[in-house]
Coordinates of C-alpha atoms and ligand atoms in Angstrom, one line a residue:
M180 CA 10.7 -4.2 -25.6
V181 CA 8.7 -2.8 -23.0
K182 CA 6.2 -0.1 -23.2
A183 CA 5.6 1.4 -19.8
A184 CA 5.9 4.6 -17.6
V185 CA 9.4 6.3 -16.2
L186 CA 10.1 8.4 -13.1
Y187 CA 13.4 10.5 -14.8
E188 CA 12.7 13.5 -12.6
Q189 CA 10.8 14.0 -9.1
K190 CA 8.1 16.7 -10.1
N191 CA 7.5 15.4 -13.2
S192 CA 4.9 13.4 -14.9
L193 CA 5.5 9.7 -15.8
I194 CA 7.1 9.3 -19.6
I195 CA 5.5 6.7 -21.2
E196 CA 7.4 4.9 -23.6
D197 CA 9.5 1.5 -25.0
L198 CA 11.9 0.1 -22.8
D199 CA 14.4 -2.9 -22.8
L200 CA 13.6 -5.4 -20.4
D201 CA 16.4 -8.4 -20.5
D202 CA 15.3 -12.1 -19.6
P203 CA 15.3 -13.5 -16.1
K204 CA 18.3 -14.4 -14.7
A205 CA 18.5 -17.6 -11.9
G206 CA 16.2 -17.3 -9.4
E207 CA 14.0 -14.0 -11.3
V208 CA 10.4 -14.9 -13.4
L209 CA 8.7 -13.0 -16.1
V210 CA 5.2 -11.5 -15.4
K211 CA 3.1 -10.4 -17.8
V212 CA 1.9 -7.3 -16.0
G213 CA -2.2 -7.7 -15.3
A214 CA -3.4 -4.8 -13.4
A215 CA -1.7 -2.5 -11.2
G216 CA -3.0 -0.4 -8.4
I217 CA -2.7 3.8 -8.4
C218 CA -1.4 3.9 -4.7
R219 CA -0.4 6.7 -2.9
S220 CA 4.0 5.6 -1.8
D221 CA 4.3 6.0 -6.0
R222 CA 3.3 9.2 -5.8
H223 CA 5.5 10.5 -2.6
Y224 CA 8.6 9.0 -4.7
M225 CA 6.9 11.3 -7.4
H226 CA 6.5 14.1 -5.2
G227 CA 9.5 14.2 -4.1
D228 CA 8.7 13.5 -0.3
A229 CA 11.3 11.1 -0.7
P230 CA 14.5 10.9 -2.6
T231 CA 14.9 7.9 -5.2
A232 CA 17.4 6.1 -7.6
L233 CA 16.8 8.2 -10.9
P234 CA 15.3 6.8 -13.9
I235 CA 12.6 4.6 -12.5
V236 CA 9.8 2.4 -13.0
L237 CA 7.4 2.7 -9.8
G238 CA 4.6 0.7 -9.3
H239 CA 4.2 -2.2 -6.4
E240 CA 0.5 -2.7 -6.1
G241 CA 0.0 -5.1 -9.3
A242 CA -1.0 -8.6 -10.3
G243 CA -0.2 -10.4 -13.5
T244 CA 0.9 -14.3 -15.3
V245 CA 4.4 -15.7 -15.0
E246 CA 5.3 -16.1 -18.5
A247 CA 9.1 -17.0 -18.0
V248 CA 11.6 -18.5 -14.9
G249 CA 15.2 -17.9 -15.3
P250 CA 17.1 -20.8 -13.9
G251 CA 16.4 -22.7 -10.3
V252 CA 13.1 -21.5 -10.0
T253 CA 10.4 -23.8 -8.5
S254 CA 7.8 -22.1 -6.8
V255 CA 5.9 -21.3 -9.9
R256 CA 5.6 -22.0 -13.5
P257 CA 4.1 -19.7 -16.5
G258 CA 0.3 -19.5 -16.6
Q259 CA -0.1 -18.8 -13.1
Q260 CA -1.4 -15.8 -12.1
V261 CA 0.6 -14.3 -9.4
I262 CA 0.5 -11.4 -6.6
L263 CA 3.5 -9.4 -6.0
S264 CA 4.9 -7.9 -3.1
F265 CA 6.8 -5.0 -2.9
V266 CA 9.2 -6.4 -0.4
S267 CA 11.0 -10.0 -1.6
S268 CA 11.9 -11.9 1.0
C269 CA 15.7 -13.6 1.7
G270 CA 14.0 -15.4 4.2
R271 CA 17.6 -15.9 5.7
C272 CA 18.1 -12.4 7.2
K273 CA 17.8 -11.6 10.9
S274 CA 14.8 -9.1 10.2
C275 CA 13.3 -12.5 8.0
I276 CA 14.3 -14.8 11.0
T277 CA 12.5 -13.9 13.4
G278 CA 9.7 -13.4 11.7
N279 CA 9.4 -9.6 10.0
S280 CA 9.4 -10.7 6.7
Q281 CA 8.5 -7.6 5.7
L282 CA 11.2 -6.0 7.3
C283 CA 13.3 -8.0 5.3
D284 CA 17.0 -6.6 5.5
A285 CA 18.8 -7.9 1.9
H286 CA 15.5 -6.2 0.0
A287 CA 15.9 -2.9 1.7
A288 CA 20.0 -2.9 0.9
A289 CA 19.5 -3.6 -3.1
G290 CA 17.4 -1.2 -3.6
A291 CA 16.1 -0.3 -6.4
F292 CA 18.0 -2.8 -8.0
M293 CA 17.8 -6.5 -8.6
F294 CA 19.8 -8.8 -5.8
D295 CA 22.4 -9.3 -8.0
G296 CA 22.9 -5.2 -8.3
T297 CA 22.1 -4.9 -12.0
T298 CA 19.0 -4.1 -13.4
R299 CA 16.7 -5.6 -15.9
L300 CA 15.3 -3.0 -17.4
H301 CA 17.5 -0.2 -19.8
K302 CA 17.0 2.6 -22.5
G303 CA 19.7 2.4 -24.5
D304 CA 22.7 2.3 -22.5
T305 CA 21.1 3.6 -19.1
R306 CA 20.1 1.6 -16.9
V307 CA 16.6 2.0 -15.3
H308 CA 15.4 1.3 -11.7
H309 CA 12.9 -1.3 -10.6
F310 CA 10.8 0.4 -8.1
G311 CA 10.1 -2.4 -5.0
K312 CA 11.6 -5.0 -7.4
T313 CA 8.4 -4.8 -9.0
A314 CA 8.3 -2.1 -11.5
L315 CA 4.6 -2.7 -11.8
F316 CA 3.9 0.5 -14.4
A317 CA 5.1 -1.6 -17.5
E318 CA 3.1 -4.3 -19.5
H319 CA 5.5 -7.0 -18.6
T320 CA 8.5 -7.3 -15.5
V321 CA 11.2 -9.3 -14.2
V322 CA 11.0 -10.0 -10.7
P323 CA 12.5 -12.1 -8.0
E324 CA 11.2 -15.0 -7.2
A325 CA 10.5 -13.9 -3.8
A326 CA 8.3 -10.9 -5.1
V327 CA 5.7 -13.7 -6.5
V328 CA 3.0 -15.1 -4.7
P329 CA 1.0 -17.6 -7.0
I330 CA -3.0 -17.5 -6.0
E331 CA -4.7 -21.0 -6.5
S332 CA -8.2 -19.5 -7.4
N333 CA -8.7 -17.5 -11.0
I334 CA -9.9 -14.0 -9.3
G335 CA -10.1 -10.6 -11.1
M336 CA -7.1 -9.0 -12.0
D337 CA -7.4 -6.0 -10.6
V338 CA -9.2 -7.2 -6.9
A339 CA -5.9 -9.0 -7.6
A340 CA -3.2 -5.7 -7.8
L341 CA -5.3 -4.6 -4.4
I342 CA -4.4 -7.6 -2.8
G343 CA -0.4 -6.7 -3.0
C344 CA -0.8 -3.3 -1.4
C345 CA -3.1 -2.0 0.0
V346 CA -5.1 -4.5 1.2
P347 CA -2.5 -6.4 3.5
T348 CA -1.2 -2.9 4.9
G349 CA -4.9 -1.7 6.1
V350 CA -6.2 -5.6 7.2
G351 CA -2.5 -6.2 8.7
A352 CA -3.0 -3.2 10.1
V353 CA -5.4 -3.9 12.4
T354 CA -5.3 -7.8 12.4
A355 CA -1.7 -8.3 12.6
S356 CA 0.4 -5.2 14.0
A357 CA -2.5 -3.3 16.5
N358 CA -4.4 -6.2 17.2
V359 CA -7.4 -4.9 17.5
Q360 CA -10.2 -6.1 20.1
P361 CA -14.2 -6.8 19.4
G362 CA -15.4 -4.5 21.0
S363 CA -13.7 -1.1 21.1
T364 CA -13.3 1.7 19.1
V365 CA -11.4 2.8 16.0
A366 CA -11.1 6.0 14.1
V367 CA -9.6 5.7 10.7
I368 CA -7.8 9.5 9.5
G369 CA -7.5 8.9 5.6
C370 CA -9.7 6.6 4.0
G371 CA -8.5 6.7 1.0
G372 CA -7.2 3.0 -1.3
V373 CA -5.4 1.8 1.9
G374 CA -7.9 3.5 4.7
L375 CA -10.6 1.9 3.7
N376 CA -9.0 -1.5 4.2
V377 CA -8.7 -0.4 7.7
V378 CA -12.2 0.1 8.3
M379 CA -13.0 -2.8 6.8
G380 CA -10.6 -5.2 8.7
A381 CA -11.7 -3.4 12.2
A382 CA -15.6 -4.0 11.1
L383 CA -14.3 -7.7 10.7
V384 CA -12.6 -8.5 14.0
N385 CA -16.0 -6.5 15.1
A386 CA -14.8 -2.9 16.6
S387 CA -18.0 -1.2 17.4
K388 CA -17.3 2.0 17.3
I389 CA -15.4 3.1 13.9
I390 CA -14.5 6.4 12.8
A391 CA -13.7 7.5 9.7
V392 CA -11.8 10.9 9.8
D393 CA -11.0 12.4 6.5
I394 CA -11.3 15.8 4.8
S395 CA -13.6 15.2 1.6
E396 CA -16.6 14.6 1.7
A397 CA -17.5 12.0 -0.6
Q398 CA -14.7 9.5 1.1
L399 CA -16.8 9.8 3.8
E400 CA -20.1 8.5 2.5
F401 CA -17.5 5.8 0.4
A402 CA -16.5 4.7 3.8
L403 CA -19.5 3.7 5.3
K404 CA -20.2 1.3 2.8
F405 CA -16.9 -0.2 3.6
G406 CA -18.2 -1.1 8.0
A407 CA -17.6 2.7 9.4
T408 CA -20.3 3.6 11.7
H409 CA -19.5 7.5 12.4
T410 CA -17.9 9.9 10.3
V411 CA -15.5 13.0 11.2
N412 CA -15.0 15.9 8.6
A413 CA -11.2 16.9 9.6
S414 CA -11.8 20.2 7.3
D415 CA -14.8 21.4 9.5
K416 CA -13.8 21.1 12.6
D417 CA -11.1 19.7 15.1
P418 CA -11.6 15.8 14.3
V419 CA -9.6 15.2 17.4
A420 CA -12.5 16.5 19.6
Q421 CA -14.9 15.4 17.8
V422 CA -13.4 11.5 17.8
R423 CA -13.4 12.3 21.9
E424 CA -16.7 13.7 21.3
L425 CA -18.3 10.3 19.6
T426 CA -16.2 8.4 21.7
D427 CA -18.0 10.0 25.5
G428 CA -15.1 12.0 26.5
K429 CA -12.7 9.6 26.3
G430 CA -11.1 9.2 22.9
A431 CA -10.6 5.9 21.0
D432 CA -9.4 2.5 22.0
Y433 CA -7.5 2.5 18.9
T434 CA -5.9 5.0 16.1
F435 CA -4.9 5.0 12.8
E436 CA -2.9 7.4 10.9
V437 CA -3.3 6.4 7.2
F438 CA -3.0 9.7 5.2
G439 CA 1.5 10.5 6.0
S440 CA 1.8 13.6 7.8
A441 CA 3.5 15.1 11.3
D442 CA -0.3 17.0 11.7
T443 CA -2.2 13.7 10.8
T444 CA 0.2 11.3 12.7
K445 CA -0.4 14.1 16.0
A446 CA -4.1 13.8 16.0
A447 CA -4.0 10.1 15.3
Y448 CA -1.6 10.6 18.8
D449 CA -4.1 12.4 20.1
M450 CA -7.2 11.8 20.1
A451 CA -6.6 7.9 21.2
G452 CA -8.0 7.2 24.8
K453 CA -6.0 5.3 27.6
K454 CA -4.2 2.0 26.7
G455 CA -4.9 3.5 23.5
V456 CA -3.1 1.7 20.6
V457 CA -1.9 3.9 18.3
T458 CA -0.6 2.8 15.0
I459 CA 1.1 4.5 11.9
V460 CA 0.6 3.5 8.6
G461 CA 1.3 6.0 6.4
I462 CA 4.3 7.0 5.1
A463 CA 5.3 10.7 5.7
P464 CA 7.8 13.2 4.0
V465 CA 11.3 12.4 4.9
G466 CA 11.9 14.7 7.6
A467 CA 8.7 14.9 9.3
E468 CA 8.3 15.4 12.8
A469 CA 5.5 14.5 15.3
G470 CA 5.2 16.0 18.3
I471 CA 3.8 14.5 21.2
N472 CA 2.5 14.8 24.9
A473 CA 5.2 12.7 26.7
V474 CA 3.1 13.5 29.9
D475 CA 0.3 12.1 27.9
M476 CA 1.5 9.2 26.9
V477 CA 2.6 7.9 30.6
R478 CA -0.2 9.2 32.5
N479 CA -3.2 6.9 30.0
E480 CA -0.4 4.5 29.1
K481 CA -0.4 4.3 25.5
T482 CA 1.3 2.8 22.8
M483 CA 2.2 4.4 19.5
R484 CA 3.8 2.2 16.8
G485 CA 4.4 1.7 13.1
T486 CA 3.4 -0.8 10.5
Y487 CA 5.0 -1.9 7.2
Y488 CA 2.6 -3.8 5.0
G489 CA 0.6 -4.2 7.7
S490 CA 2.8 -6.2 9.5
T491 CA 1.5 -9.3 6.7
H492 CA 4.2 -11.4 5.2
A493 CA 3.1 -11.5 1.3
S494 CA 3.5 -15.5 1.0
V495 CA 1.5 -16.5 3.8
D496 CA -1.0 -13.9 4.1
M497 CA -1.9 -12.8 0.2
P498 CA -3.7 -16.8 -0.2
K499 CA -5.4 -16.5 2.9
L500 CA -6.8 -12.8 2.3
V501 CA -7.8 -14.0 -1.2
D502 CA -9.3 -16.7 0.6
M503 CA -11.4 -13.8 2.2
Y504 CA -12.1 -12.0 -0.6
L505 CA -13.6 -15.4 -2.1
A506 CA -15.7 -16.2 1.0
G507 CA -17.2 -12.9 0.9
K508 CA -15.7 -10.9 4.0
L509 CA -14.0 -8.2 2.0
N510 CA -15.9 -6.0 -0.2
L511 CA -12.9 -5.1 -2.9
D512 CA -15.0 -5.1 -6.1
D513 CA -16.4 -2.2 -4.4
L514 CA -13.4 -0.4 -3.5
V515 CA -11.8 -0.6 -7.4
V516 CA -13.9 2.2 -9.0
R517 CA -11.6 3.3 -11.9
H518 CA -9.9 1.2 -14.7
Y519 CA -7.4 3.3 -16.6
S520 CA -5.2 1.9 -19.3
L521 CA -1.3 3.0 -18.9
D522 CA -1.5 5.5 -21.4
Q523 CA -3.5 7.6 -19.0
I524 CA -1.0 7.3 -15.9
N525 CA -0.5 10.6 -14.9
E526 CA -4.1 11.7 -15.4
A527 CA -5.1 8.3 -12.8
Y528 CA -2.2 10.2 -10.1
G529 CA -3.8 13.6 -10.9
D530 CA -7.9 11.7 -9.7
M531 CA -6.0 10.4 -6.9
D532 CA -4.5 14.3 -5.9
K533 CA -7.8 15.2 -6.2
G534 CA -9.5 12.7 -4.4
E535 CA -11.4 11.0 -5.8
I536 CA -12.9 7.9 -4.0
G537 CA -12.3 4.3 -4.3
R538 CA -8.6 2.5 -5.6
G539 CA -7.7 3.8 -9.5
V540 CA -6.7 0.6 -11.1
I541 CA -3.8 0.7 -14.7
M542 CA -5.6 -2.5 -16.4
Y543 CA -3.1 -4.0 -19.4
G544 CA -4.5 -5.7 -22.4
Ligands
APR1191 N1 -6.9 14.3 7.2 C1 -7.4 13.2 7.4 N2 -7.4 12.9 6.4 C2 -6.8 13.5 4.7 C3 -6.2 14.9 5.3 C4 -5.7 15.0 6.0 N3 -5.8 16.4 7.4 N4 -5.1 15.1 4.0 C5 -5.6 14.3 3.2 N5 -6.5 12.7 3.5 C6 -6.8 12.1 3.2 C7 -7.4 11.9 1.5 O1 -8.7 12.7 1.3 C8 -7.8 10.7 1.1 O2 -8.7 9.8 1.4 O3 -6.4 11.1 3.0 C9 -6.7 9.8 2.1 C10 -5.3 9.4 1.5 O4 -6.1 8.4 0.6 P1 -5.0 7.6 -1.0 O5 -4.7 9.5 -1.7 O6 -5.7 7.0 -1.7 O7 -4.0 7.1 0.0 P2 -3.6 5.5 -0.2 O8 -3.2 5.0 -1.0 O9 -4.2 4.8 0.5 O10 -2.0 5.8 0.7 C11 -1.7 6.4 2.4 O11 -0.4 4.6 3.6 O12 0.7 3.0 2.1 C12 0.7 4.5 2.7 O13 2.2 5.2 1.5 C13 1.0 4.9 1.9 O14 0.9 7.2 3.2 C14 0.5 6.7 2.0 C15 -0.7 6.3 3.5
ZN1192 ZN1 1.2 0.5 -2.0

């Protein structure tokens, strides 16, 4: 039995209860979860912004310790610290082979099931789905071998958890997707857990101006700690006009949407200047459409692109991000602001809705 937070119905709270967890099958790993981050991607499913299989255990940003391995597992052994990847890349599909393992076709096709089409989680006869094949809002989880990335240095479980989602998503958006050039100007719309990592990524590659845009003054204040050079409060005045003003009327060289809505997507497009690169990181509700000025796209040669998981490759990039943290290049200690127990998970998501600064993390005993 494992204690877990279960979503039975969208637009309802998570229910904390005991579930049955099967042993790992061939190619699977049993992980004792150490920490799981409170990320907005789970919140989208709770809010009903996108359909999902139910019931489901959410939680896709986390780290833990390998407790047991199923037959045939060779890359990890019991006792090892691992970061979880919410994409279990098969290594064989077209996406994986063409260098886009974050978009693995086999992973997407299997959805919230394990690769054999079944679940390891059950409540009596009812199967319970595994969000991202990670299901980290549970004390233990069984995941495909491809979901675990072993790390060599022992780091805090809370920091390791963030390297499972918001760090690669945010830093990768800057380095692997947009390829921000030194000296350029950057605007980041939405400075929560993921957006702050975009800010840190932009600082890391020596952007000149890094303009943090948010509707919360507290978030903006906080963003200054991570490398933002200017702040724009989008609830006071038109953020597009403010960003243009801060960039001598030109618009930013690189803009990032890191909230997830049609309006902020359009704003990210509009505040980009000539040759501007617009990168969409946030996940808007299903069906959202953002109108863009088609003529302006041509006349100003703008580029607009989405990025998933920061276009990073978990097994290669997560160990690098651990090393960058250890080298003092990523201020992840200050990013973790609140710790919660699993019993407090609904309160933790309430705090995210209230716009509390930084990242909240569930810590397991
Ligand atoms: N303009 C600017 N900022 C906004 C706006 C707006 N209209 N509305 C909300 N925000 C800010 C919030 O105040 C908050 O600081 O966006 C930030 C979102 O941060 P979090 O709630 O911490 O969300 P996060 O986990 O960072 O995820 C952001 O990235 O990976 C995706 O699914 C994820 O869509 C989500 C996005
Ligand atoms: Zn996430």
